[in-house]
């Protein structure tokens, strides 16, 4: 859903998430040049209407309390988008109006035993005069932008109640907790600006990095933080990206010698050759640096190599891993172009043999992970098809590879079909692989204009709630980290990470898990005037 984005000075970070706020009775508006508000339950002719109710929603939180982070002295504003959702369609447009109501700050403080300051009115701007209109026959209003500024604000935590103007005694309210902080140099190691925040221990997160687009060290600046839902204070802080998977390396083929070649791209080579800049700081924090191997469209891949080719290929990979002191290899059999004329047909024993040989070559101290995707891995449950090799005995983790920027987030658990979440992909467990070593979720990064950010139908958001209530594996895989869409802002991948972890905090009924904790992100180096996220674009 697109709306008119208000123009203003400074850069805007658009918060994206899904929200379920508090219900409110509507003011119905007639279709005239000068809109006229009618009392709820009345048409212009005075006939009674069936009761219509709605929900005020934010893209930043599932609840009515929304954290916002600003930095003292910085001009880049922060924006949220809010919506109004009806419980049913109507035959005429429905308009509600929201506005700041600072009279609710004292009430909030008394109810929650907090001491939050009211945000000055001049530090918030509402688009469209605060009006939210749901068109006839629609359920959602167009988005309304709410912009927050730190101008002239001292460090501290402020509260802005954004209230529906209604005749009801309990109108819908969104409570924004605005934290203004000083830039914290202690977040960074002395001299190199790398984040000094320990790795997360609650989840094992996997980041893919396409080195043809971004510097690998981008992954070192992604962190998350929990805030108490009542006072908006931080209670947990951790750095994400336990496993970093670098791309692109491929399976190539030498026609003259009939030799299968391990072929890293020049960008991957450059990254590893300059590991002091792009890799070292991540390894120092305990991140595992791996390389993904995938197909090159030559008709040869993991599923049709001879035994001699497997041995040769594995030896090439081993030299590469040892030369660049990598922590492991990720195998993703996609794009091989099987069926190409002159190339062998796929078989069910080549890939298992490759995995076994790769484990023996890498040893037990390095990671070997496999992406479960389509035909190449669909028979890994059946040792009679794999030549007696139980693939799970030779790998550390597997995760599914069904991920697309054009589809909702896919959840897949091969071990249990009776899950709280919908499984749109059905797979079978790898022989020898325990359930806790299979990653059930692979998260894409949506474009800024994608409705899947909000996911109005709840397709993946509700699945996430069900998955989060009883996860069988603490592994979360994120597809290629995307560079920001504008200088200084953190749109793109950072918003999607925020979105995912935020929604993971709720159950099906919108109740919070984690003892009343909400999730937000920690400002990274984009808050340092000498560094911005565009720093991480490919620079060679």
Short mmCIF file of C-alpha atoms in Angstrom, two decimals:
data_model
loop_
_atom_site.label_atom_id
_atom_site.label_comp_id
_atom_site.label_asym_id
_atom_site.label_seq_id
_atom_site.Cartn_x
_atom_site.Cartn_y
_atom_site.Cartn_z
CA UNK A 1 0.00 0.00 0.00
CA UNK A 2 1.47 3.33 -1.06
CA UNK A 3 0.80 6.78 0.30
CA UNK A 4 1.98 10.30 -0.20
CA UNK A 5 5.25 10.74 1.66
CA UNK A 6 5.62 14.14 3.19
CA UNK A 7 8.67 16.16 2.19
CA UNK A 8 10.91 17.51 4.91
CA UNK A 9 14.55 18.23 5.63
CA UNK A 10 16.92 15.53 6.79
CA UNK A 11 16.92 11.85 5.99
CA UNK A 12 14.07 9.61 7.08
CA UNK A 13 14.29 6.06 8.31
CA UNK A 14 10.98 4.37 7.55
CA UNK A 15 10.16 1.88 10.23
CA UNK A 16 8.49 -1.22 8.89
CA UNK A 17 6.68 -3.88 10.83
CA UNK A 18 3.17 -5.02 11.53
CA UNK A 19 0.89 -3.73 14.20
CA UNK A 20 -2.27 -4.46 16.08
CA UNK A 21 -3.25 -1.46 18.17
CA UNK A 22 -6.34 -0.68 20.18
CA UNK A 23 -9.86 -0.56 18.73
CA UNK A 24 -11.89 2.62 18.43
CA UNK A 25 -15.30 3.69 17.19
CA UNK A 26 -15.30 5.53 13.88
CA UNK A 27 -16.39 8.91 12.67
CA UNK A 28 -18.08 8.41 9.32
CA UNK A 29 -17.39 11.02 6.65
CA UNK A 30 -19.65 11.83 3.74
CA UNK A 31 -18.40 12.21 0.19
CA UNK A 32 -18.60 16.00 -0.07
CA UNK A 33 -16.11 18.72 -0.88
CA UNK A 34 -16.28 19.79 2.75
CA UNK A 35 -16.19 16.51 4.70
CA UNK A 36 -18.90 16.25 7.33
CA UNK A 37 -18.46 13.92 10.31
CA UNK A 38 -21.46 11.91 11.43
CA UNK A 39 -21.90 10.22 14.74
CA UNK A 40 -21.04 6.53 14.87
CA UNK A 41 -24.00 4.42 13.84
CA UNK A 42 -25.73 7.17 11.80
CA UNK A 43 -26.09 7.80 8.08
CA UNK A 44 -26.88 11.28 6.70
CA UNK A 45 -30.57 10.39 6.55
CA UNK A 46 -30.57 9.34 10.18
CA UNK A 47 -30.97 5.59 9.60
CA UNK A 48 -28.97 3.42 11.98
CA UNK A 49 -25.80 1.77 10.71
CA UNK A 50 -24.43 -1.52 11.93
CA UNK A 51 -21.66 -0.79 14.43
CA UNK A 52 -18.33 -0.36 12.68
CA UNK A 53 -15.10 -0.48 14.62
CA UNK A 54 -11.47 -0.12 13.71
CA UNK A 55 -7.91 -0.52 14.88
CA UNK A 56 -5.14 2.05 14.84
CA UNK A 57 -1.95 0.35 13.71
CA UNK A 58 1.72 1.18 13.41
CA UNK A 59 4.32 -0.38 11.20
CA UNK A 60 6.67 -0.31 14.15
CA UNK A 61 4.92 -2.46 16.75
CA UNK A 62 2.30 -5.11 17.26
CA UNK A 63 1.14 -3.27 20.32
CA UNK A 64 0.08 0.27 21.16
CA UNK A 65 3.58 1.14 22.45
CA UNK A 66 6.20 2.00 19.89
CA UNK A 67 9.89 2.63 20.54
CA UNK A 68 11.69 5.34 18.54
CA UNK A 69 15.41 6.10 18.79
CA UNK A 70 16.98 9.49 18.13
CA UNK A 71 20.43 10.91 18.75
CA UNK A 72 21.12 14.29 20.29
CA UNK A 73 22.31 16.85 17.79
CA UNK A 74 21.58 14.84 14.62
CA UNK A 75 19.25 16.20 11.98
CA UNK A 76 18.16 12.94 10.33
CA UNK A 77 14.55 12.44 11.36
CA UNK A 78 12.78 9.18 12.14
CA UNK A 79 9.44 8.34 10.56
CA UNK A 80 6.76 5.78 11.26
CA UNK A 81 3.71 5.00 9.15
CA UNK A 82 0.37 4.39 10.77
CA UNK A 83 -2.85 2.93 9.37
CA UNK A 84 -6.46 2.53 10.29
CA UNK A 85 -8.04 -0.87 9.76
CA UNK A 86 -11.79 -1.49 9.78
CA UNK A 87 -13.45 -4.64 11.00
CA UNK A 88 -15.57 -4.63 7.84
CA UNK A 89 -15.94 -2.78 4.56
CA UNK A 90 -18.40 0.09 4.23
CA UNK A 91 -20.23 1.65 1.29
CA UNK A 92 -18.82 5.09 2.01
CA UNK A 93 -15.37 6.45 2.92
CA UNK A 94 -14.46 6.42 6.59
CA UNK A 95 -12.14 9.06 8.02
CA UNK A 96 -10.61 9.31 11.46
CA UNK A 97 -8.18 11.93 12.69
CA UNK A 98 -5.24 11.46 15.02
CA UNK A 99 -3.37 14.13 16.95
CA UNK A 100 -0.88 14.36 19.84
CA UNK A 101 -2.55 14.35 23.26
CA UNK A 102 0.00 15.28 25.91
CA UNK A 103 -2.70 15.22 28.59
CA UNK A 104 -2.35 11.43 28.56
CA UNK A 105 1.31 11.49 29.63
CA UNK A 106 0.58 11.85 33.35
CA UNK A 107 -2.09 9.14 33.13
CA UNK A 108 0.41 6.82 31.46
CA UNK A 109 3.12 7.55 34.04
CA UNK A 110 0.71 6.87 36.93
CA UNK A 111 -0.52 3.61 35.41
CA UNK A 112 2.95 2.28 34.57
CA UNK A 113 5.00 3.78 37.42
CA UNK A 114 7.21 5.63 34.97
CA UNK A 115 8.50 9.18 34.77
CA UNK A 116 8.54 9.90 31.04
CA UNK A 117 8.67 13.44 29.73
CA UNK A 118 6.11 14.66 27.20
CA UNK A 119 7.58 15.07 23.73
CA UNK A 120 7.27 18.70 22.64
CA UNK A 121 4.66 19.11 19.93
CA UNK A 122 7.18 20.87 17.69
CA UNK A 123 9.23 17.64 17.52
CA UNK A 124 6.52 15.66 15.71
CA UNK A 125 4.90 16.29 12.33
CA UNK A 126 1.78 14.49 11.11
CA UNK A 127 1.13 14.12 7.42
CA UNK A 128 -2.24 15.01 5.90
CA UNK A 129 -3.30 16.93 8.98
CA UNK A 130 -3.54 13.66 10.90
CA UNK A 131 -6.45 12.38 8.78
CA UNK A 132 -6.67 8.66 7.94
CA UNK A 133 -9.23 7.71 5.29
CA UNK A 134 -10.43 4.21 4.44
CA UNK A 135 -11.94 4.22 0.97
CA UNK A 136 -15.38 2.76 0.32
CA UNK A 137 -15.09 -1.01 0.00
CA UNK A 138 -11.61 -1.09 1.54
CA UNK A 139 -10.41 -2.22 4.95
CA UNK A 140 -7.12 -0.35 5.32
CA UNK A 141 -6.53 3.37 5.11
CA UNK A 142 -3.73 4.89 3.12
CA UNK A 143 -0.60 5.26 5.28
CA UNK A 144 -0.06 8.37 7.34
CA UNK A 145 3.49 9.43 8.05
CA UNK A 146 4.52 10.50 11.55
CA UNK A 147 7.93 12.19 11.67
CA UNK A 148 10.01 12.63 14.84
CA UNK A 149 12.91 15.03 15.29
CA UNK A 150 15.57 15.39 17.99
CA UNK A 151 15.98 19.11 17.39
CA UNK A 152 16.69 20.97 20.66
CA UNK A 153 16.02 17.82 22.72
CA UNK A 154 18.27 16.79 25.60
CA UNK A 155 19.10 13.10 26.15
CA UNK A 156 16.28 11.25 27.87
CA UNK A 157 13.10 9.29 27.22
CA UNK A 158 9.99 11.12 26.02
CA UNK A 159 6.40 10.01 25.54
CA UNK A 160 4.06 11.03 22.75
CA UNK A 161 0.47 9.73 22.96
CA UNK A 162 -1.05 9.85 19.49
CA UNK A 163 -4.81 9.73 19.96
CA UNK A 164 -7.83 9.29 17.73
CA UNK A 165 -10.17 12.26 17.98
CA UNK A 166 -13.40 10.57 19.01
CA UNK A 167 -16.52 11.16 21.03
CA UNK A 168 -15.78 7.96 22.92
CA UNK A 169 -14.35 8.09 26.42
CA UNK A 170 -11.60 5.60 25.50
CA UNK A 171 -10.32 6.60 22.05
CA UNK A 172 -7.59 4.63 20.28
CA UNK A 173 -4.10 5.69 21.35
CA UNK A 174 -0.59 4.84 20.18
CA UNK A 175 2.13 5.56 22.75
CA UNK A 176 5.49 6.48 21.23
CA UNK A 177 8.47 6.17 23.54
CA UNK A 178 11.17 8.40 22.06
CA UNK A 179 14.66 7.76 23.39
CA UNK A 180 17.15 10.54 22.71
CA UNK A 181 20.71 9.54 23.50
CA UNK A 182 24.20 10.90 23.16
CA UNK A 183 26.40 9.19 20.61
CA UNK A 184 28.03 6.33 22.52
CA UNK A 185 31.68 5.95 21.56
CA UNK A 186 31.89 2.97 23.93
CA UNK A 187 29.95 0.95 21.36
CA UNK A 188 33.02 1.04 19.16
CA UNK A 189 36.49 -0.39 19.41
CA UNK A 190 39.11 2.27 19.79
CA UNK A 191 40.34 3.50 16.44
CA UNK A 192 38.40 1.37 13.95
CA UNK A 193 34.74 2.13 14.63
CA UNK A 194 33.74 -1.56 14.74
CA UNK A 195 30.91 -2.34 17.11
CA UNK A 196 32.06 -3.61 20.48
CA UNK A 197 28.95 -5.61 21.36
CA UNK A 198 29.01 -9.33 22.25
CA UNK A 199 27.47 -11.88 19.92
CA UNK A 200 23.89 -12.92 20.56
CA UNK A 201 23.42 -16.06 22.63
CA UNK A 202 19.64 -16.37 22.27
CA UNK A 203 19.69 -17.05 18.53
CA UNK A 204 22.26 -18.26 16.04
CA UNK A 205 21.87 -15.93 13.07
CA UNK A 206 23.25 -16.60 9.60
CA UNK A 207 23.93 -13.70 7.22
CA UNK A 208 24.66 -14.18 3.52
CA UNK A 209 26.82 -11.47 1.94
CA UNK A 210 27.19 -11.08 -1.82
CA UNK A 211 30.69 -9.68 -2.15
CA UNK A 212 29.96 -8.40 -5.66
CA UNK A 213 27.69 -5.79 -4.03
CA UNK A 214 28.78 -5.21 -0.44
CA UNK A 215 31.79 -5.30 1.81
CA UNK A 216 31.77 -8.31 4.08
CA UNK A 217 32.27 -6.19 7.19
CA UNK A 218 28.72 -4.85 6.71
CA UNK A 219 27.60 -7.86 8.76
CA UNK A 220 29.63 -6.63 11.72
CA UNK A 221 27.38 -3.60 12.24
CA UNK A 222 24.05 -5.30 12.77
CA UNK A 223 22.85 -5.65 16.34
CA UNK A 224 19.62 -5.81 18.26
CA UNK A 225 18.29 -4.70 21.57
CA UNK A 226 15.29 -5.38 23.78
CA UNK A 227 13.39 -2.65 25.52
CA UNK A 228 10.92 -2.82 28.36
CA UNK A 229 7.49 -2.15 26.91
CA UNK A 230 6.51 0.23 29.71
CA UNK A 231 9.48 2.53 30.28
CA UNK A 232 11.28 1.92 26.95
CA UNK A 233 14.58 1.22 28.72
CA UNK A 234 17.12 -1.24 27.31
CA UNK A 235 17.38 -4.65 28.97
CA UNK A 236 19.40 -6.69 26.44
CA UNK A 237 21.89 -5.86 23.73
CA UNK A 238 23.64 -8.23 21.34
CA UNK A 239 25.36 -8.33 17.97
CA UNK A 240 23.83 -10.49 15.23
CA UNK A 241 25.54 -12.60 12.58
CA UNK A 242 27.06 -15.62 14.31
CA UNK A 243 27.75 -17.23 10.92
CA UNK A 244 28.69 -15.10 7.91
CA UNK A 245 28.38 -16.83 4.53
CA UNK A 246 30.27 -15.10 1.72
CA UNK A 247 29.27 -15.39 -1.93
CA UNK A 248 29.94 -16.05 -4.76
CA UNK A 249 31.91 -19.26 -5.36
CA UNK A 250 30.74 -21.66 -8.06
CA UNK A 251 31.15 -25.09 -9.63
CA UNK A 252 32.83 -24.46 -12.98
CA UNK A 253 33.92 -26.86 -15.70
CA UNK A 254 36.97 -27.17 -17.97
CA UNK A 255 35.75 -28.79 -21.21
CA UNK A 256 39.21 -29.62 -22.50
CA UNK A 257 40.31 -31.44 -19.36
CA UNK A 258 36.82 -32.62 -18.28
CA UNK A 259 37.70 -31.18 -14.91
CA UNK A 260 35.30 -29.74 -12.34
CA UNK A 261 36.71 -26.51 -10.94
CA UNK A 262 36.13 -24.58 -7.74
CA UNK A 263 35.68 -21.02 -8.98
CA UNK A 264 35.43 -18.09 -6.55
CA UNK A 265 34.59 -14.77 -8.18
CA UNK A 266 37.16 -12.00 -8.32
CA UNK A 267 35.12 -10.07 -5.72
CA UNK A 268 35.30 -12.94 -3.26
CA UNK A 269 39.02 -13.27 -3.90
CA UNK A 270 39.52 -9.56 -3.32
CA UNK A 271 37.57 -9.69 -0.07
CA UNK A 272 39.64 -12.55 1.30
CA UNK A 273 42.93 -11.15 0.02
CA UNK A 274 42.16 -8.02 2.04
CA UNK A 275 40.95 -9.83 5.11
CA UNK A 276 42.53 -7.29 7.46
CA UNK A 277 39.91 -4.77 6.32
CA UNK A 278 36.89 -6.95 5.61
CA UNK A 279 37.19 -10.10 7.72
CA UNK A 280 39.54 -9.81 10.70
CA UNK A 281 37.33 -7.71 12.96
CA UNK A 282 34.47 -10.19 12.55
CA UNK A 283 36.61 -13.22 13.33
CA UNK A 284 37.99 -11.44 16.38
CA UNK A 285 34.47 -11.31 17.82
CA UNK A 286 33.90 -15.01 17.27
CA UNK A 287 31.90 -14.86 14.04
CA UNK A 288 32.36 -17.87 11.79
CA UNK A 289 33.32 -16.90 8.24
CA UNK A 290 32.21 -19.37 5.59
CA UNK A 291 31.94 -19.45 1.80
CA UNK A 292 28.89 -20.58 -0.14
CA UNK A 293 29.40 -22.80 -3.19
CA UNK A 294 26.64 -22.93 -5.81
CA UNK A 295 26.14 -23.74 -9.48
CA UNK A 296 27.42 -21.78 -12.48
CA UNK A 297 24.95 -22.98 -15.13
CA UNK A 298 27.51 -25.26 -16.79
CA UNK A 299 25.43 -28.43 -16.40
CA UNK A 300 27.74 -29.79 -13.73
CA UNK A 301 27.11 -29.67 -10.00
CA UNK A 302 27.13 -31.61 -6.79
CA UNK A 303 24.70 -34.22 -8.17
CA UNK A 304 26.58 -35.45 -11.25
CA UNK A 305 30.27 -35.56 -10.44
CA UNK A 306 32.36 -38.72 -10.82
CA UNK A 307 34.31 -40.02 -7.84
CA UNK A 308 37.53 -38.65 -9.35
CA UNK A 309 35.95 -35.24 -9.89
CA UNK A 310 34.68 -35.19 -6.31
CA UNK A 311 38.15 -35.91 -4.95
CA UNK A 312 39.69 -33.23 -7.17
CA UNK A 313 37.05 -30.64 -6.35
CA UNK A 314 37.25 -31.25 -2.60
CA UNK A 315 41.04 -30.91 -2.67
CA UNK A 316 40.68 -27.51 -4.39
CA UNK A 317 38.21 -26.35 -1.75
CA UNK A 318 40.45 -27.57 1.07
CA UNK A 319 43.42 -25.55 -0.22
CA UNK A 320 41.20 -22.49 -0.52
CA UNK A 321 39.81 -22.84 3.00
CA UNK A 322 43.21 -23.34 4.55
CA UNK A 323 44.84 -20.55 2.55
CA UNK A 324 42.30 -17.98 3.73
CA UNK A 325 41.72 -19.50 7.17
CA UNK A 326 37.98 -19.86 6.64
CA UNK A 327 35.71 -21.37 9.26
CA UNK A 328 33.67 -23.48 6.90
CA UNK A 329 31.77 -24.16 3.69
CA UNK A 330 28.09 -23.82 2.82
CA UNK A 331 26.76 -25.98 -0.04
CA UNK A 332 23.74 -24.67 -1.97
CA UNK A 333 23.02 -26.67 -5.10
CA UNK A 334 21.18 -24.10 -7.21
CA UNK A 335 21.82 -22.78 -10.70
CA UNK A 336 23.85 -25.79 -11.84
CA UNK A 337 21.92 -26.14 -15.11
CA UNK A 338 21.53 -29.89 -14.92
CA UNK A 339 20.38 -31.54 -18.15
CA UNK A 340 22.70 -29.60 -20.38
CA UNK A 341 23.71 -31.49 -23.51
CA UNK A 342 26.90 -33.49 -23.08
CA UNK A 343 26.77 -33.44 -19.27
CA UNK A 344 26.03 -36.48 -17.09
CA UNK A 345 22.53 -36.97 -15.68
CA UNK A 346 21.85 -36.30 -12.02
CA UNK A 347 22.21 -39.22 -9.63
CA UNK A 348 21.47 -39.71 -5.95
CA UNK A 349 24.92 -40.74 -4.72
CA UNK A 350 27.25 -38.02 -6.01
CA UNK A 351 26.12 -35.27 -3.60
CA UNK A 352 26.24 -37.47 -0.47
CA UNK A 353 29.72 -38.64 -1.46
CA UNK A 354 30.80 -35.03 -1.93
CA UNK A 355 29.49 -34.10 1.52
CA UNK A 356 31.27 -37.03 3.17
CA UNK A 357 34.53 -36.22 1.38
CA UNK A 358 34.21 -32.53 2.23
CA UNK A 359 33.78 -33.31 5.94
CA UNK A 360 36.82 -35.56 5.93
CA UNK A 361 38.87 -32.86 4.20
CA UNK A 362 37.73 -29.97 6.40
CA UNK A 363 37.99 -31.85 9.67
CA UNK A 364 35.69 -31.53 12.68
CA UNK A 365 36.72 -28.01 13.66
CA UNK A 366 35.30 -26.33 10.56
CA UNK A 367 31.63 -25.87 9.73
CA UNK A 368 29.96 -27.76 6.90
CA UNK A 369 26.39 -26.66 6.20
CA UNK A 370 23.92 -27.65 3.49
CA UNK A 371 20.93 -25.80 2.04
CA UNK A 372 17.90 -28.06 1.60
CA UNK A 373 16.46 -27.02 -1.73
CA UNK A 374 14.54 -28.74 -4.52
CA UNK A 375 15.59 -32.03 -6.14
CA UNK A 376 19.31 -32.12 -5.18
CA UNK A 377 18.54 -32.78 -1.49
CA UNK A 378 15.01 -34.23 -1.55
CA UNK A 379 16.28 -37.83 -1.20
CA UNK A 380 18.67 -37.18 1.71
CA UNK A 381 16.21 -38.87 4.07
CA UNK A 382 16.71 -42.23 2.30
CA UNK A 383 20.08 -43.91 2.86
CA UNK A 384 19.18 -46.59 0.34
CA UNK A 385 19.26 -43.84 -2.30
CA UNK A 386 22.39 -42.12 -1.00
CA UNK A 387 24.62 -45.18 -1.12
CA UNK A 388 24.29 -45.80 2.61
CA UNK A 389 25.54 -42.34 3.55
CA UNK A 390 23.56 -40.61 6.31
CA UNK A 391 24.20 -37.02 5.24
CA UNK A 392 23.29 -35.62 8.65
CA UNK A 393 26.25 -37.41 10.21
CA UNK A 394 28.64 -35.25 8.21
CA UNK A 395 27.20 -31.75 8.48
CA UNK A 396 26.76 -29.24 11.29
CA UNK A 397 23.55 -27.57 10.12
CA UNK A 398 21.05 -27.62 7.31
CA UNK A 399 18.43 -25.00 6.48
CA UNK A 400 15.86 -24.66 3.74
CA UNK A 401 16.54 -22.48 0.71
CA UNK A 402 13.01 -21.38 -0.15
CA UNK A 403 13.42 -17.63 0.00
CA UNK A 404 12.11 -14.93 -2.32
CA UNK A 405 11.64 -11.17 -2.17
CA UNK A 406 8.31 -11.70 -3.95
CA UNK A 407 6.80 -14.11 -1.42
CA UNK A 408 6.07 -14.17 2.32
CA UNK A 409 8.71 -15.62 4.63
CA UNK A 410 8.67 -19.42 4.36
CA UNK A 411 8.68 -21.64 7.46
CA UNK A 412 9.54 -25.31 7.03
CA UNK A 413 9.93 -28.07 9.60
CA UNK A 414 10.58 -31.48 7.98
CA UNK A 415 10.28 -33.19 11.37
CA UNK A 416 6.71 -32.18 12.20
CA UNK A 417 3.84 -31.36 9.86
CA UNK A 418 1.47 -30.47 12.74
CA UNK A 419 2.92 -27.07 13.59
CA UNK A 420 1.32 -23.86 14.83
CA UNK A 421 2.56 -22.21 11.66
CA UNK A 422 1.67 -22.96 8.06
CA UNK A 423 4.25 -24.92 6.09
CA UNK A 424 4.04 -24.04 2.42
CA UNK A 425 7.00 -26.29 1.59
CA UNK A 426 7.08 -29.95 2.56
CA UNK A 427 10.51 -31.58 3.03
CA UNK A 428 11.79 -34.72 4.73
CA UNK A 429 14.50 -34.84 7.42
CA UNK A 430 18.05 -35.60 6.38
CA UNK A 431 19.10 -39.02 7.66
CA UNK A 432 21.27 -38.57 10.74
CA UNK A 433 20.38 -34.89 11.28
CA UNK A 434 18.67 -34.02 14.56
CA UNK A 435 15.76 -31.61 14.52
CA UNK A 436 17.62 -28.93 16.48
CA UNK A 437 20.21 -28.69 13.66
CA UNK A 438 17.72 -27.83 10.89
CA UNK A 439 16.92 -24.15 10.31
CA UNK A 440 13.18 -23.72 9.75
CA UNK A 441 13.21 -20.15 8.43
CA UNK A 442 15.05 -18.25 5.69
CA UNK A 443 14.26 -14.52 5.68
CA UNK A 444 14.36 -12.35 2.54
CA UNK A 445 14.84 -8.58 2.48
CA UNK A 446 11.89 -6.87 0.88
CA UNK A 447 11.96 -3.76 -1.25
CA UNK A 448 10.78 -0.55 0.38
CA UNK A 449 7.52 -0.58 -1.57
CA UNK A 450 6.69 -4.23 -0.89
CA UNK A 451 3.44 -4.91 0.94
CA UNK A 452 5.13 -8.00 2.37
CA UNK A 453 6.88 -5.70 4.86
CA UNK A 454 3.50 -5.12 6.46
CA UNK A 455 1.88 -8.33 5.23
CA UNK A 456 -1.71 -7.20 5.69
CA UNK A 457 -3.04 -10.73 5.45
CA UNK A 458 -0.77 -11.89 8.24
CA UNK A 459 0.58 -14.74 6.12
CA UNK A 460 4.09 -14.74 7.50
CA UNK A 461 3.62 -12.61 10.60
CA UNK A 462 1.24 -15.09 12.18
CA UNK A 463 3.42 -17.98 11.07
CA UNK A 464 6.32 -16.26 12.81
CA UNK A 465 4.32 -15.99 16.02
CA UNK A 466 3.55 -19.71 15.91
CA UNK A 467 7.12 -20.61 15.10
CA UNK A 468 8.46 -18.37 17.85
CA UNK A 469 6.29 -19.93 20.55
CA UNK A 470 8.07 -23.26 20.28
CA UNK A 471 11.08 -23.15 17.94
CA UNK A 472 12.85 -26.46 17.52
CA UNK A 473 16.04 -24.84 16.23
CA UNK A 474 17.49 -21.50 17.33
CA UNK A 475 18.95 -20.88 13.87
CA UNK A 476 17.64 -17.92 11.84
CA UNK A 477 18.92 -17.51 8.28
CA UNK A 478 18.85 -14.14 6.52
CA UNK A 479 19.34 -13.92 2.78
CA UNK A 480 21.87 -11.56 1.13
CA UNK A 481 22.19 -8.43 3.25
CA UNK A 482 20.97 -5.53 1.15
CA UNK A 483 22.70 -2.20 1.01
CA UNK A 484 20.67 0.81 2.18
CA UNK A 485 18.38 2.51 -0.28
CA UNK A 486 19.66 5.98 0.54
CA UNK A 487 22.77 7.45 2.08
CA UNK A 488 22.78 7.64 5.90
CA UNK A 489 19.45 5.80 6.23
CA UNK A 490 19.23 2.20 7.34
CA UNK A 491 16.42 1.05 5.10
CA UNK A 492 16.51 -2.31 3.38
CA UNK A 493 17.97 -5.15 5.38
CA UNK A 494 18.10 -3.34 8.72
CA UNK A 495 14.36 -2.67 8.65
CA UNK A 496 13.59 -6.28 7.79
CA UNK A 497 15.77 -7.55 10.62
CA UNK A 498 13.96 -5.18 12.94
CA UNK A 499 10.61 -6.35 11.56
CA UNK A 500 11.44 -10.02 12.03
CA UNK A 501 12.69 -9.80 15.60
CA UNK A 502 9.89 -7.45 16.62
CA UNK A 503 7.18 -9.82 15.42
CA UNK A 504 8.97 -12.76 16.99
CA UNK A 505 8.08 -11.20 20.34
CA UNK A 506 4.36 -11.93 20.07
CA UNK A 507 2.04 -14.92 20.13
CA UNK A 508 -1.02 -15.50 17.93
CA UNK A 509 -3.24 -13.26 20.06
CA UNK A 510 -0.86 -10.31 19.95
CA UNK A 511 0.33 -10.98 23.51
CA UNK A 512 3.97 -10.34 24.20
CA UNK A 513 6.41 -13.06 24.98
CA UNK A 514 9.75 -12.45 26.72
CA UNK A 515 8.23 -10.85 29.82
CA UNK A 516 6.95 -7.63 28.26
CA UNK A 517 9.94 -6.98 26.04
CA UNK A 518 9.85 -5.31 22.65
CA UNK A 519 12.60 -5.53 20.10
CA UNK A 520 14.39 -2.72 18.32
CA UNK A 521 17.81 -2.23 16.79
CA UNK A 522 20.89 -0.45 17.99
CA UNK A 523 22.01 2.54 15.93
CA UNK A 524 25.22 1.58 14.16
CA UNK A 525 27.92 3.65 12.57
CA UNK A 526 25.39 5.63 10.58
CA UNK A 527 25.14 7.75 13.75
CA UNK A 528 28.80 8.62 13.50
CA UNK A 529 29.21 11.66 11.28
CA UNK A 530 32.36 10.17 9.74
CA UNK A 531 30.73 6.86 8.76
CA UNK A 532 27.49 5.95 7.01
CA UNK A 533 26.01 2.68 5.78
CA UNK A 534 26.97 3.59 2.22
CA UNK A 535 30.50 2.95 3.45
CA UNK A 536 29.76 -0.73 2.97
CA UNK A 537 29.10 -0.63 -0.75
CA UNK A 538 31.75 -2.45 -2.78
CA UNK A 539 34.78 -0.15 -2.78
CA UNK A 540 37.16 -1.76 -5.24
#
